[in-house]
mmCIF file of C-alpha atoms in Angstrom:
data_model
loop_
_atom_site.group_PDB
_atom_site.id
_atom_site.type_symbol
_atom_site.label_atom_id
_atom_site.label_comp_id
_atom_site.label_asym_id
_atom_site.label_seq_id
_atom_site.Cartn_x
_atom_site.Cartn_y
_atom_site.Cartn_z
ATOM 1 C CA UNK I 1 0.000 0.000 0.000
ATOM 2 C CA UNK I 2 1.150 3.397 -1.005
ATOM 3 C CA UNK I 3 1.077 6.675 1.607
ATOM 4 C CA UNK I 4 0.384 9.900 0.635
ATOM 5 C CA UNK I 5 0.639 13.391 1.884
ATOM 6 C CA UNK I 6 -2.888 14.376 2.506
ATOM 7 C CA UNK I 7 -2.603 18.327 0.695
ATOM 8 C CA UNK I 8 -0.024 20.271 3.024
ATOM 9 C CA UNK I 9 -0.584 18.862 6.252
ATOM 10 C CA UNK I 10 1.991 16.402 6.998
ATOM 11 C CA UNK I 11 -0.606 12.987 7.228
ATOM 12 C CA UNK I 12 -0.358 10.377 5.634
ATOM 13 C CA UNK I 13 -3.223 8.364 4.445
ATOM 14 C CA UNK I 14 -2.865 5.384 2.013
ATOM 15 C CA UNK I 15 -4.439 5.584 -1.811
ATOM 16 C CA UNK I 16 -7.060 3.691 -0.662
ATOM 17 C CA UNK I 17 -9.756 4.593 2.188
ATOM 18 C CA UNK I 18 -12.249 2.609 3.583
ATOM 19 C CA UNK I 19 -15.729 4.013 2.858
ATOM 20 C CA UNK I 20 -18.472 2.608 5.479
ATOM 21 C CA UNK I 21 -22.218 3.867 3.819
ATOM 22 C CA UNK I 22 -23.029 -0.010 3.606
ATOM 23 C CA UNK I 23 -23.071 0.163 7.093
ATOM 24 C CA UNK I 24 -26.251 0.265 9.239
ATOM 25 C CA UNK I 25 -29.373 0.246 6.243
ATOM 26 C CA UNK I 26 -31.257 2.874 7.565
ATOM 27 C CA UNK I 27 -33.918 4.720 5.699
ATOM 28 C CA UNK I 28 -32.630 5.407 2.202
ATOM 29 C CA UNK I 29 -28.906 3.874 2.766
ATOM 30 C CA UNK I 30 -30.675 0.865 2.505
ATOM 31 C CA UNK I 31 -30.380 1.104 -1.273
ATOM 32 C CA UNK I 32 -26.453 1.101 -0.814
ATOM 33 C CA UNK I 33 -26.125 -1.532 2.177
ATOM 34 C CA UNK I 34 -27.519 -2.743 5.507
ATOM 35 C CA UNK I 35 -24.521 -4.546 7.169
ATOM 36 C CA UNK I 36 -23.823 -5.243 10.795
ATOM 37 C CA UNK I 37 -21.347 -4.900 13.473
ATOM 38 C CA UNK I 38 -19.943 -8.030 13.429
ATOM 39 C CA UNK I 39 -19.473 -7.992 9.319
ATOM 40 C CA UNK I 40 -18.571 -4.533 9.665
ATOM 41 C CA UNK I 41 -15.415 -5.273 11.789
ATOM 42 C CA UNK I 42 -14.873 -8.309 9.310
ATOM 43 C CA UNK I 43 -14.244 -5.910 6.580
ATOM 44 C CA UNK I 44 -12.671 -3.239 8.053
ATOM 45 C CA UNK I 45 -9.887 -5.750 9.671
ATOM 46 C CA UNK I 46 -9.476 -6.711 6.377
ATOM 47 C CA UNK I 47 -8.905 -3.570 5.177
ATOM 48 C CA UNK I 48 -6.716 -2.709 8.388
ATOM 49 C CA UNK I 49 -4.614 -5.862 7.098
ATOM 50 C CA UNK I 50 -4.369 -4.166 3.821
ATOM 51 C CA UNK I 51 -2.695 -1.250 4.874
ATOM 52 C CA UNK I 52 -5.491 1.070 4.610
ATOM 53 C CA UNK I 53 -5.476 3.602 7.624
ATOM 54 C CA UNK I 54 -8.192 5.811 6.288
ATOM 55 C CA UNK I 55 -12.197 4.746 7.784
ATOM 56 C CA UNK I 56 -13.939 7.761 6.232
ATOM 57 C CA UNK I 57 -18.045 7.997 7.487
ATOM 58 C CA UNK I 58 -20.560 10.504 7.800
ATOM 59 C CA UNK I 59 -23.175 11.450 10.389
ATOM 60 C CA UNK I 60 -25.897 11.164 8.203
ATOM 61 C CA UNK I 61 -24.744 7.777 6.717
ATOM 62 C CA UNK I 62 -27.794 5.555 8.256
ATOM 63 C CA UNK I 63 -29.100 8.622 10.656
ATOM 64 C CA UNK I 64 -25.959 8.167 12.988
ATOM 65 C CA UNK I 65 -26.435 4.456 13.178
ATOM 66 C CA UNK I 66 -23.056 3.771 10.757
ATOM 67 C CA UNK I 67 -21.060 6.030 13.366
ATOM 68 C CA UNK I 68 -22.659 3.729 16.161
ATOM 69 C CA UNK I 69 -21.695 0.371 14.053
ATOM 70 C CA UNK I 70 -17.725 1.516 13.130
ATOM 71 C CA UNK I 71 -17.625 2.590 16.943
ATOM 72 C CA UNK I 72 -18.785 -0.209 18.200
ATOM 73 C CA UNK I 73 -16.842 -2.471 16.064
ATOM 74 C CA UNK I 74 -13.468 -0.596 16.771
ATOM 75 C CA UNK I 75 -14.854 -0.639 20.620
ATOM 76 C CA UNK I 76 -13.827 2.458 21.649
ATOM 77 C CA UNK I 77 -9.988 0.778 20.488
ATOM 78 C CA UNK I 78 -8.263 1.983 17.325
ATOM 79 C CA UNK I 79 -5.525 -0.006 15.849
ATOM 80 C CA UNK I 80 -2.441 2.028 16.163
ATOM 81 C CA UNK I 81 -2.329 4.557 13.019
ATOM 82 C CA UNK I 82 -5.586 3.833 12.297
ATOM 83 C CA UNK I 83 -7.643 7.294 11.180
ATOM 84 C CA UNK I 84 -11.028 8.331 11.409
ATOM 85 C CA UNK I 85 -12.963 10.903 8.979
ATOM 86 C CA UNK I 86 -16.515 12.014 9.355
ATOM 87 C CA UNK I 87 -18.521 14.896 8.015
ATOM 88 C CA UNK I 88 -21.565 17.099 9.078
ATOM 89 C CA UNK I 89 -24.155 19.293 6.954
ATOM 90 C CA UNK I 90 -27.303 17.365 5.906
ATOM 91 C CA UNK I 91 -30.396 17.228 8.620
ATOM 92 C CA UNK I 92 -30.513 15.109 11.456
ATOM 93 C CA UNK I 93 -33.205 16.201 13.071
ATOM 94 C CA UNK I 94 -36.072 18.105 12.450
ATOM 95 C CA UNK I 95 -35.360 21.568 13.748
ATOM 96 C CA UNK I 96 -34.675 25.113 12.026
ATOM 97 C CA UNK I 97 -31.128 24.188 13.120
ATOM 98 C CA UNK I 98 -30.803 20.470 12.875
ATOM 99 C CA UNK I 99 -28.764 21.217 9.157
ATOM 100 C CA UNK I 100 -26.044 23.128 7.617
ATOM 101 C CA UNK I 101 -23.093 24.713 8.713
ATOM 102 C CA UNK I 102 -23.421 27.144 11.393
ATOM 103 C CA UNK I 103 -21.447 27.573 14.774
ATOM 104 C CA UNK I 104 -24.378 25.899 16.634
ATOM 105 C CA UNK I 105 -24.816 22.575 14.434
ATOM 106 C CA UNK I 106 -21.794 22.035 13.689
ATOM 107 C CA UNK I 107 -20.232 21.832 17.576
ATOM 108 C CA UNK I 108 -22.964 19.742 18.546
ATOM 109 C CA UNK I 109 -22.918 17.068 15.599
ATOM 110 C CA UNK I 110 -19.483 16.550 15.934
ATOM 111 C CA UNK I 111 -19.699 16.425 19.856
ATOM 112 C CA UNK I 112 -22.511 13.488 18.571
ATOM 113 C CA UNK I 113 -19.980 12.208 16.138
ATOM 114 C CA UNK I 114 -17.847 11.492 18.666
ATOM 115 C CA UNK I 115 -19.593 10.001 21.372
ATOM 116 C CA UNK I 116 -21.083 7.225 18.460
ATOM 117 C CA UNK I 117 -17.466 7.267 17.121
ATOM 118 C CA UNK I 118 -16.539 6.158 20.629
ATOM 119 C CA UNK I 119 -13.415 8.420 20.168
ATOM 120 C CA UNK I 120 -11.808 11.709 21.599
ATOM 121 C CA UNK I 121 -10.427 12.866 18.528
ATOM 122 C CA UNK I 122 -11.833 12.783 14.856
ATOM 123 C CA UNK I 123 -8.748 12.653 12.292
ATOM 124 C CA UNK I 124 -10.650 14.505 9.006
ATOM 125 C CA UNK I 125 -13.715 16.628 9.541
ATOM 126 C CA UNK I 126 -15.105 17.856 6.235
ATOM 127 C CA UNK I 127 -18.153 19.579 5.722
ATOM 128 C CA UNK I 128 -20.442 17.295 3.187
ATOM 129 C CA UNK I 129 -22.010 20.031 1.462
ATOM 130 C CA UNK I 130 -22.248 23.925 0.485
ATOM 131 C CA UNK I 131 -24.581 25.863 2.925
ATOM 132 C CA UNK I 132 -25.463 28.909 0.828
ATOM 133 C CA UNK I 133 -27.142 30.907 4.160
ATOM 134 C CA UNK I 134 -24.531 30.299 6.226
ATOM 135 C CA UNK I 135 -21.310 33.201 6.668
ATOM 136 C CA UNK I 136 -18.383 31.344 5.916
ATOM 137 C CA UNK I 137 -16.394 33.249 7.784
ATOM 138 C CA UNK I 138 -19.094 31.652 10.689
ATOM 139 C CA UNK I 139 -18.344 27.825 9.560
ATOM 140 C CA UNK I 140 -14.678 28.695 9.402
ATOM 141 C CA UNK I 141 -14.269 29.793 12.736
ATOM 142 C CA UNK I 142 -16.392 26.677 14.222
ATOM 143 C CA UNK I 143 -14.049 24.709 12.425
ATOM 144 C CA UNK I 144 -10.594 26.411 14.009
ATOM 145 C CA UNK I 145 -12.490 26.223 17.439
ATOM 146 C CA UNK I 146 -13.147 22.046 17.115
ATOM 147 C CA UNK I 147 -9.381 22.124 16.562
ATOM 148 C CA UNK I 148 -8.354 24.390 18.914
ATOM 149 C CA UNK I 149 -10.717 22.257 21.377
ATOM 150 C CA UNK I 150 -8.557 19.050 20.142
ATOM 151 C CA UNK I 151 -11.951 17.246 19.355
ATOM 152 C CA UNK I 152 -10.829 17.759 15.544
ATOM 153 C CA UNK I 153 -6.996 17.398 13.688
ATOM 154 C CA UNK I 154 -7.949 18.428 10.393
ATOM 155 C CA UNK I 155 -10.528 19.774 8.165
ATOM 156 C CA UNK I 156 -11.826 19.229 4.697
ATOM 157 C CA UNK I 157 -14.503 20.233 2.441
ATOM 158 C CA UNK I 158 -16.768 17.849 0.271
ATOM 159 C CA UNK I 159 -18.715 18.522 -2.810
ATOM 160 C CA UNK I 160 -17.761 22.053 -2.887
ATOM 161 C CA UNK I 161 -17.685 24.125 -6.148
ATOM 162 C CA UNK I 162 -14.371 26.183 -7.477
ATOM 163 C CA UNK I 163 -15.803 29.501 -5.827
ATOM 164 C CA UNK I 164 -16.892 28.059 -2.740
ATOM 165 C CA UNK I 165 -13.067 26.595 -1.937
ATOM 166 C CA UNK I 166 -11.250 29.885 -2.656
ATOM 167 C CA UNK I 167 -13.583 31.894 -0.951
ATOM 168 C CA UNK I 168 -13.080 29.848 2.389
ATOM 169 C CA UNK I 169 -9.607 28.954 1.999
ATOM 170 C CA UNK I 170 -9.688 33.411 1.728
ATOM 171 C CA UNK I 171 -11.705 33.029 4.431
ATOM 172 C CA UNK I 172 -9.096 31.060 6.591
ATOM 173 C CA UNK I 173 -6.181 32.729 5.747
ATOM 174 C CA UNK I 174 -7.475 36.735 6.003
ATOM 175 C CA UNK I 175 -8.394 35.389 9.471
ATOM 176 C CA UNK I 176 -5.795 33.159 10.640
ATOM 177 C CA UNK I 177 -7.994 30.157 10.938
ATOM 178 C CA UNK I 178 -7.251 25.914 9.950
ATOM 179 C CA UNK I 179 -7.360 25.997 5.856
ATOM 180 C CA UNK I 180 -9.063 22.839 4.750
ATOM 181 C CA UNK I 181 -6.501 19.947 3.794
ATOM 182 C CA UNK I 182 -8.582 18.583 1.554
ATOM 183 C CA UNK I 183 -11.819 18.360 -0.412
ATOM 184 C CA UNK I 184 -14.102 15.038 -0.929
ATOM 185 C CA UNK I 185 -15.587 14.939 -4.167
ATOM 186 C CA UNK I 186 -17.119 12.607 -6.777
ATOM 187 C CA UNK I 187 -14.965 11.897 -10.160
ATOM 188 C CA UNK I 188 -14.490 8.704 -11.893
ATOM 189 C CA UNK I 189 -13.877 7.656 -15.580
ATOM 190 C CA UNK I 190 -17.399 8.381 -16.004
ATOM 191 C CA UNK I 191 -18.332 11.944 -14.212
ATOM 192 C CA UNK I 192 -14.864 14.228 -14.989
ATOM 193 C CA UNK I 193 -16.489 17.440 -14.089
ATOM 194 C CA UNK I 194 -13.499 18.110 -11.270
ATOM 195 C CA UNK I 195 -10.833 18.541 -13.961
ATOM 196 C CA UNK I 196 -12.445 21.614 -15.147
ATOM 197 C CA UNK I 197 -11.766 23.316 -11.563
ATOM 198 C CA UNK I 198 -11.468 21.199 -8.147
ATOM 199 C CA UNK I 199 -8.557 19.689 -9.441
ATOM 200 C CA UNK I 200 -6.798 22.575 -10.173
ATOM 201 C CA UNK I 201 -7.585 24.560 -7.400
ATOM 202 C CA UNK I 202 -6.245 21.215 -5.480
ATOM 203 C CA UNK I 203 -2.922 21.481 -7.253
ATOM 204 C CA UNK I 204 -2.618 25.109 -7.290
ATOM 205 C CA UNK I 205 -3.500 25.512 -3.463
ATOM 206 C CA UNK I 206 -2.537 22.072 -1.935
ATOM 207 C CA UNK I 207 -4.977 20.452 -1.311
ATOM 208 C CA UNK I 208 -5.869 16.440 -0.544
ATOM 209 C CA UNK I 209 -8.695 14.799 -2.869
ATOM 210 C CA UNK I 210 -10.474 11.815 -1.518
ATOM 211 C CA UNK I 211 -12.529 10.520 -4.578
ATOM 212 C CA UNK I 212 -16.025 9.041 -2.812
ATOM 213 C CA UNK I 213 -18.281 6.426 -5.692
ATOM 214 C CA UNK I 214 -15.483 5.724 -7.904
ATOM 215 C CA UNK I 215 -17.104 3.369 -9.565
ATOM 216 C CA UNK I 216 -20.365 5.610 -10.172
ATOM 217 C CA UNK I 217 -22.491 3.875 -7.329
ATOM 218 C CA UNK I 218 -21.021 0.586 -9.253
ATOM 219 C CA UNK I 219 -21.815 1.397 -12.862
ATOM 220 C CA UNK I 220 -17.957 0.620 -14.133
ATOM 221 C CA UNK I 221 -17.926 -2.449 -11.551
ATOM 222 C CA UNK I 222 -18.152 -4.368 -14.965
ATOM 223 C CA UNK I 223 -21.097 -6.025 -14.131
ATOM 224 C CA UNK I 224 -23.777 -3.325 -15.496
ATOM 225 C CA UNK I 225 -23.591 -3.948 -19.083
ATOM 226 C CA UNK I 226 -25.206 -2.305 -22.769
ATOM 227 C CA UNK I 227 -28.347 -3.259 -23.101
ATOM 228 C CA UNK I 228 -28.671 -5.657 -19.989
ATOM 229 C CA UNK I 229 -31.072 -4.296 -17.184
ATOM 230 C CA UNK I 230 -29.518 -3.857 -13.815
ATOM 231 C CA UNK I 231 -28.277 -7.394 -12.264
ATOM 232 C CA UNK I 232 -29.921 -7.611 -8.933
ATOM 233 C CA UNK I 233 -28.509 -7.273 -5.465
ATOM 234 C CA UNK I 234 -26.505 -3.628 -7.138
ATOM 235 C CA UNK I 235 -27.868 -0.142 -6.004
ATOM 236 C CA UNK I 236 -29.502 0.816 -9.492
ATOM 237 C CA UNK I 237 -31.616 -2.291 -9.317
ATOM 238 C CA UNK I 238 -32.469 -1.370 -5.741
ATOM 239 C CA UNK I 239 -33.387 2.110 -6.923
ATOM 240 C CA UNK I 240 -30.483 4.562 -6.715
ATOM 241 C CA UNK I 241 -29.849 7.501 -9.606
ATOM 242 C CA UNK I 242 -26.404 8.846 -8.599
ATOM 243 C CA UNK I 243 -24.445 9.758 -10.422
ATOM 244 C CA UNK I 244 -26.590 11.526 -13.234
ATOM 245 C CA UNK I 245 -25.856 9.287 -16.691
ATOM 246 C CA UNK I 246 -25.893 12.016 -19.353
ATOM 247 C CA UNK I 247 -24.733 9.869 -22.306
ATOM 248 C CA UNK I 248 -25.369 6.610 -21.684
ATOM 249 C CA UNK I 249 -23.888 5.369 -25.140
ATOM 250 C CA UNK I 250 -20.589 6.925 -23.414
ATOM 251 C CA UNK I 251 -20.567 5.384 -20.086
ATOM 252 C CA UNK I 252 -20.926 1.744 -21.983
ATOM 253 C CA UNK I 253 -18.172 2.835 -24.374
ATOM 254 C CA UNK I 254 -16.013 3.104 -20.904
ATOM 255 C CA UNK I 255 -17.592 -0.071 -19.587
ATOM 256 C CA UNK I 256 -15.748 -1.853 -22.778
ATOM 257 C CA UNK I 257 -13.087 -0.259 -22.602
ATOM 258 C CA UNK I 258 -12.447 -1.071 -19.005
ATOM 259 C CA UNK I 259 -13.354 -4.669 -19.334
ATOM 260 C CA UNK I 260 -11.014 -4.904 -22.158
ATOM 261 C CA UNK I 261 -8.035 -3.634 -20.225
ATOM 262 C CA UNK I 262 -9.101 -5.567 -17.341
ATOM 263 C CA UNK I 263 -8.683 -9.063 -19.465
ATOM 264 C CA UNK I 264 -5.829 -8.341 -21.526
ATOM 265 C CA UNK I 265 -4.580 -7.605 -17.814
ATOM 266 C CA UNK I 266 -5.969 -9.936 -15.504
ATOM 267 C CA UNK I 267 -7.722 -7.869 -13.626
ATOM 268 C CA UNK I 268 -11.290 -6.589 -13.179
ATOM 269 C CA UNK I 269 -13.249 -3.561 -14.707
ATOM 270 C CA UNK I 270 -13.453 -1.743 -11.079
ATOM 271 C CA UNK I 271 -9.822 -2.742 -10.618
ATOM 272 C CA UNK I 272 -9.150 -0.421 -14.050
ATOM 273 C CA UNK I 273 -11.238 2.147 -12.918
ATOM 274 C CA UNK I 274 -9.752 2.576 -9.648
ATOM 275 C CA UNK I 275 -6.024 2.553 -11.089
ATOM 276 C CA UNK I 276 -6.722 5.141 -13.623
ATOM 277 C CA UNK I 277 -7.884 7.427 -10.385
ATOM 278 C CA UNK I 278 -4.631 6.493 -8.058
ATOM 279 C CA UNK I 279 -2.799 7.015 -10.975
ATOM 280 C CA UNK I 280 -4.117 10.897 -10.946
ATOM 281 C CA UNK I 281 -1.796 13.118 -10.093
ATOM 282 C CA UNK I 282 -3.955 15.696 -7.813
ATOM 283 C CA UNK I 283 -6.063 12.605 -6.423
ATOM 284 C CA UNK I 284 -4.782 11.226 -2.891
ATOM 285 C CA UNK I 285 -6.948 8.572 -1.913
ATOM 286 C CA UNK I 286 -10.193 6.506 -3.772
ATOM 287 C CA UNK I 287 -12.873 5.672 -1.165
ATOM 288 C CA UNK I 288 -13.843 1.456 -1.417
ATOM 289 C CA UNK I 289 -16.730 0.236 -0.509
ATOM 290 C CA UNK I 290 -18.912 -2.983 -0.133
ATOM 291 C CA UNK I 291 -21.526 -4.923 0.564
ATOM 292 C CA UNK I 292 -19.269 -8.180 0.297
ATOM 293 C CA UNK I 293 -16.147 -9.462 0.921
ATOM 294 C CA UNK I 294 -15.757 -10.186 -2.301
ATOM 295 C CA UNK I 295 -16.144 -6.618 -3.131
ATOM 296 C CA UNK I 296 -13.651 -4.847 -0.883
ATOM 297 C CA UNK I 297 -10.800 -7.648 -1.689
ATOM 298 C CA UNK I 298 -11.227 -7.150 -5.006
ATOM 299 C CA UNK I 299 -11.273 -2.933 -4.708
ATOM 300 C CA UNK I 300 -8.201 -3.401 -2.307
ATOM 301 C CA UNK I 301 -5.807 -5.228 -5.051
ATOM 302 C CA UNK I 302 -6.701 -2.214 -7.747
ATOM 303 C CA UNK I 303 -3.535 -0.826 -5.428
ATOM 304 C CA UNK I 304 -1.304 -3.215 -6.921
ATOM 305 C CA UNK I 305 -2.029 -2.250 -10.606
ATOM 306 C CA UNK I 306 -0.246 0.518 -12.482
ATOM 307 C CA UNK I 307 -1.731 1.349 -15.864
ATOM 308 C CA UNK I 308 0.443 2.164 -18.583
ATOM 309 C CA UNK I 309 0.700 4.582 -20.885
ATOM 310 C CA UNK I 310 -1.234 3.223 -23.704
ATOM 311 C CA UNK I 311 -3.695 1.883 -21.383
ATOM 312 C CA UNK I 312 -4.538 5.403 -20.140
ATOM 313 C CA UNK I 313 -4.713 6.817 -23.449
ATOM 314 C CA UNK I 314 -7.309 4.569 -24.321
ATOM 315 C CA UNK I 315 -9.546 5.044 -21.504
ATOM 316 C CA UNK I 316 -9.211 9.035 -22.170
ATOM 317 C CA UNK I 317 -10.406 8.704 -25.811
ATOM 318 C CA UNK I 318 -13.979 7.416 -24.454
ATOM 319 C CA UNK I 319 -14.006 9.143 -21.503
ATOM 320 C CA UNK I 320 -12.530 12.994 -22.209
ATOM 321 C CA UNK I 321 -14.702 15.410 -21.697
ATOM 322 C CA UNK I 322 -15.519 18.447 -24.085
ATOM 323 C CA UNK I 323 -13.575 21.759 -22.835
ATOM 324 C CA UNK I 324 -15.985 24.233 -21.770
ATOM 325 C CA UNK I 325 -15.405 28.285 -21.954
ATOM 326 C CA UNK I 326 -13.581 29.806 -20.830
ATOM 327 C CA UNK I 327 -11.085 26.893 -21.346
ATOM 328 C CA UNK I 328 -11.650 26.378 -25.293
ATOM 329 C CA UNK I 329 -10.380 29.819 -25.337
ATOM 330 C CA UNK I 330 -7.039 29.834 -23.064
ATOM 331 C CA UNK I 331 -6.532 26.063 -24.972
ATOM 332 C CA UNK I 332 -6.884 28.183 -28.561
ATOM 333 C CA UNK I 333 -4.788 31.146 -27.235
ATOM 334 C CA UNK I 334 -2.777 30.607 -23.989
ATOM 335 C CA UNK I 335 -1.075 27.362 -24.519
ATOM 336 C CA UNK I 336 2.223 28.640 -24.169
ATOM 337 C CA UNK I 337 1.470 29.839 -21.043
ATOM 338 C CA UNK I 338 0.006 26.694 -18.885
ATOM 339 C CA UNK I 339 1.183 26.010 -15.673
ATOM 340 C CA UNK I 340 1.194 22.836 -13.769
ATOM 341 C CA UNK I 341 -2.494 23.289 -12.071
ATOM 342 C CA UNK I 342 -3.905 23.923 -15.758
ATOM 343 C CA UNK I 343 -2.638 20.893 -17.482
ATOM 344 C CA UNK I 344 -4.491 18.902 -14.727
ATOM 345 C CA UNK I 345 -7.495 19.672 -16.973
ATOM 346 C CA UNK I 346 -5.415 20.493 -20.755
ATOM 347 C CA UNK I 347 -2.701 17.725 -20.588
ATOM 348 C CA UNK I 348 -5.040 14.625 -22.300
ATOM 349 C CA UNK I 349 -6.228 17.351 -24.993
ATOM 350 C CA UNK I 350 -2.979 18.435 -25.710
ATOM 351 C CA UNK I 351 -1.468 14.725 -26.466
ATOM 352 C CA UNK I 352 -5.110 13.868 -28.333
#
């Protein structure tokens, strides 16, 4: 297992981080899972074995039960190195202020967090989503206190747009609070939208990127196939949309191309798909998850595999995505001008 710096902080967290929402079933995580304590702890010792040090959750991941099952499992004892993440944003509760990112709810849900956690300290705390009523300069400073308080080491964002980063990370350092270390966001073969901005901004300002549904809620698992209906037991048979499929003749073009790779390989489609990611340069860590064994030792050995060259080209020809303004236009005119954070996103047009 590889380690790598997690933005500028000086963690470590390996390239591959144990995501838990198949813990617990409640309410709509059903969909995605509905697994126990004692298979919890079955997977995530086998992950532990693997070298992964990264157990990423949420609060609202089964209403709080998931939190309950990982701190249960761990009982109140992690292994040595081992690193917790959670994140607060979406309701739990009922309340005017049982949701988003003020002073007030986020103290108390990660005073919650901890206490199902069963821990004193919480490694990564990210806020899951934009709150657009909110002062960030509020959520910023609730942040600093949690780690001034030592109930929190780090902080991250998740699903954040270009704007929203800059303006907090401005936030942060105008007022000499924590920056974020990293952002949490969705990108896969699939969905490339981050290359037109979060991964630059990650480059350019140092930050971590955890990659959560690499495989598009299991879409480039290799088992969803052109013109097959969904095979049971997945989360699109059970009901889930995420992500969005805009060009579905697309996606199965990348489902080929993935299984193809995979053969002439030995390997699996979701072993492909989570290789091309680790091989990313501004990407720090893919989030694997399961509903099987089966599943998470199969996600875990995609560390192993190194794509090559060729292999990557490949999978960009059926997976690039079109370069939107105002890129087409510093592509046409400022090419002699890029610098490393824009070839994040101009790099695989420039060698097509």
């Amino acid at each position: 297992m590889e380690y790598r710096l997690l933005g500028r902080s000086g963690l470590k967290i390996s390239t591959l981080t144990m995501g838990t929402m198949t813990f617990g079933g409640v309410g709509w995580a059903k969909m995605v899972g509905d697994l126990g304590v004692s298979e919890a702890k079955k997977m995530m010792d086998m992950c532990i074995d693997a070298g992964v040090n990264l157990i990423d959750t949420a609060n609202v991941y089964s209403s709080g039960e998931c939190e309950n099952i990982i701190g249960e499992a761990l009982a109140g004892k992690r292994p040595q190195g081992v690193l917790l993440a959670t994140k607060a944003r979406f309701g739990m509760g009922d309340g005017p202020n049982d949701r988003g990112l003020s002073r007030y709810h986020l103290i108390r849900e990660c005073e919650a967090s901890l206490k199902r956690l069963k821990t004193d300290v919480i490694d990564l705390y990210q806020v899951h989503e934009w709150d657009g009523q909110t002062p960030l300069e509020e959520t910023m400073e609730a942040l600093d206190t949690l780690i001034k308080q030592g109930k929190v080491r780090y902080v991250g964002c998740s699903n954040y747009s270009g704007w929203h980063i800059m303006k907090a990370l401005g936030i942060a350092n105008e007022h000499r609070y924590q920056r974020f270390v990293s952002q949490q966001i969705h990108y896969t073969l699939e969905s490339r939208d981050a290359e037109y901005e979060l991964l630059p901004i990650s480059i350019d300002q140092g930050l971590g990127v955890l990659v959560w549904s690499p495989l598009a809620g299991g879409l480039l698992s290799g088992k969803h196939r052109r013109n097959q209906a969904a095979p049971e037991g997945t989360r699109q048979f059970a009901g889930w949309t995420e992500p969005p499929i805009r060009d579905e003749n697309r996606l199965w073009n990348i489902v080929e191309t993935l299984v193809a790779i995979g053969e002439e390989r030995g390997f699996s489609a979701a072993q492909v798909a989570l290789a091309w990611l680790i091989g990313r340069k501004a990407v720090t860590s893919v989030i694997i998850g399961g509903r099987t064994e089966a599943q998470f030792r199969d996600n875990i050995a995609a560390a192993d595999l190194k794509l090559a060259d060729d292999e990557r080209k490949r999978l960009d020809a059926v997976s690039l995505p079109p370069v939107l303004y105002p890129y087409w236009h510093q592509l046409n005119t400022a090419s002699d001008r890029l610098g490393e954070a824009d070839l994040e996103l101009f790099g695989p047009h420039l060698q097509q």
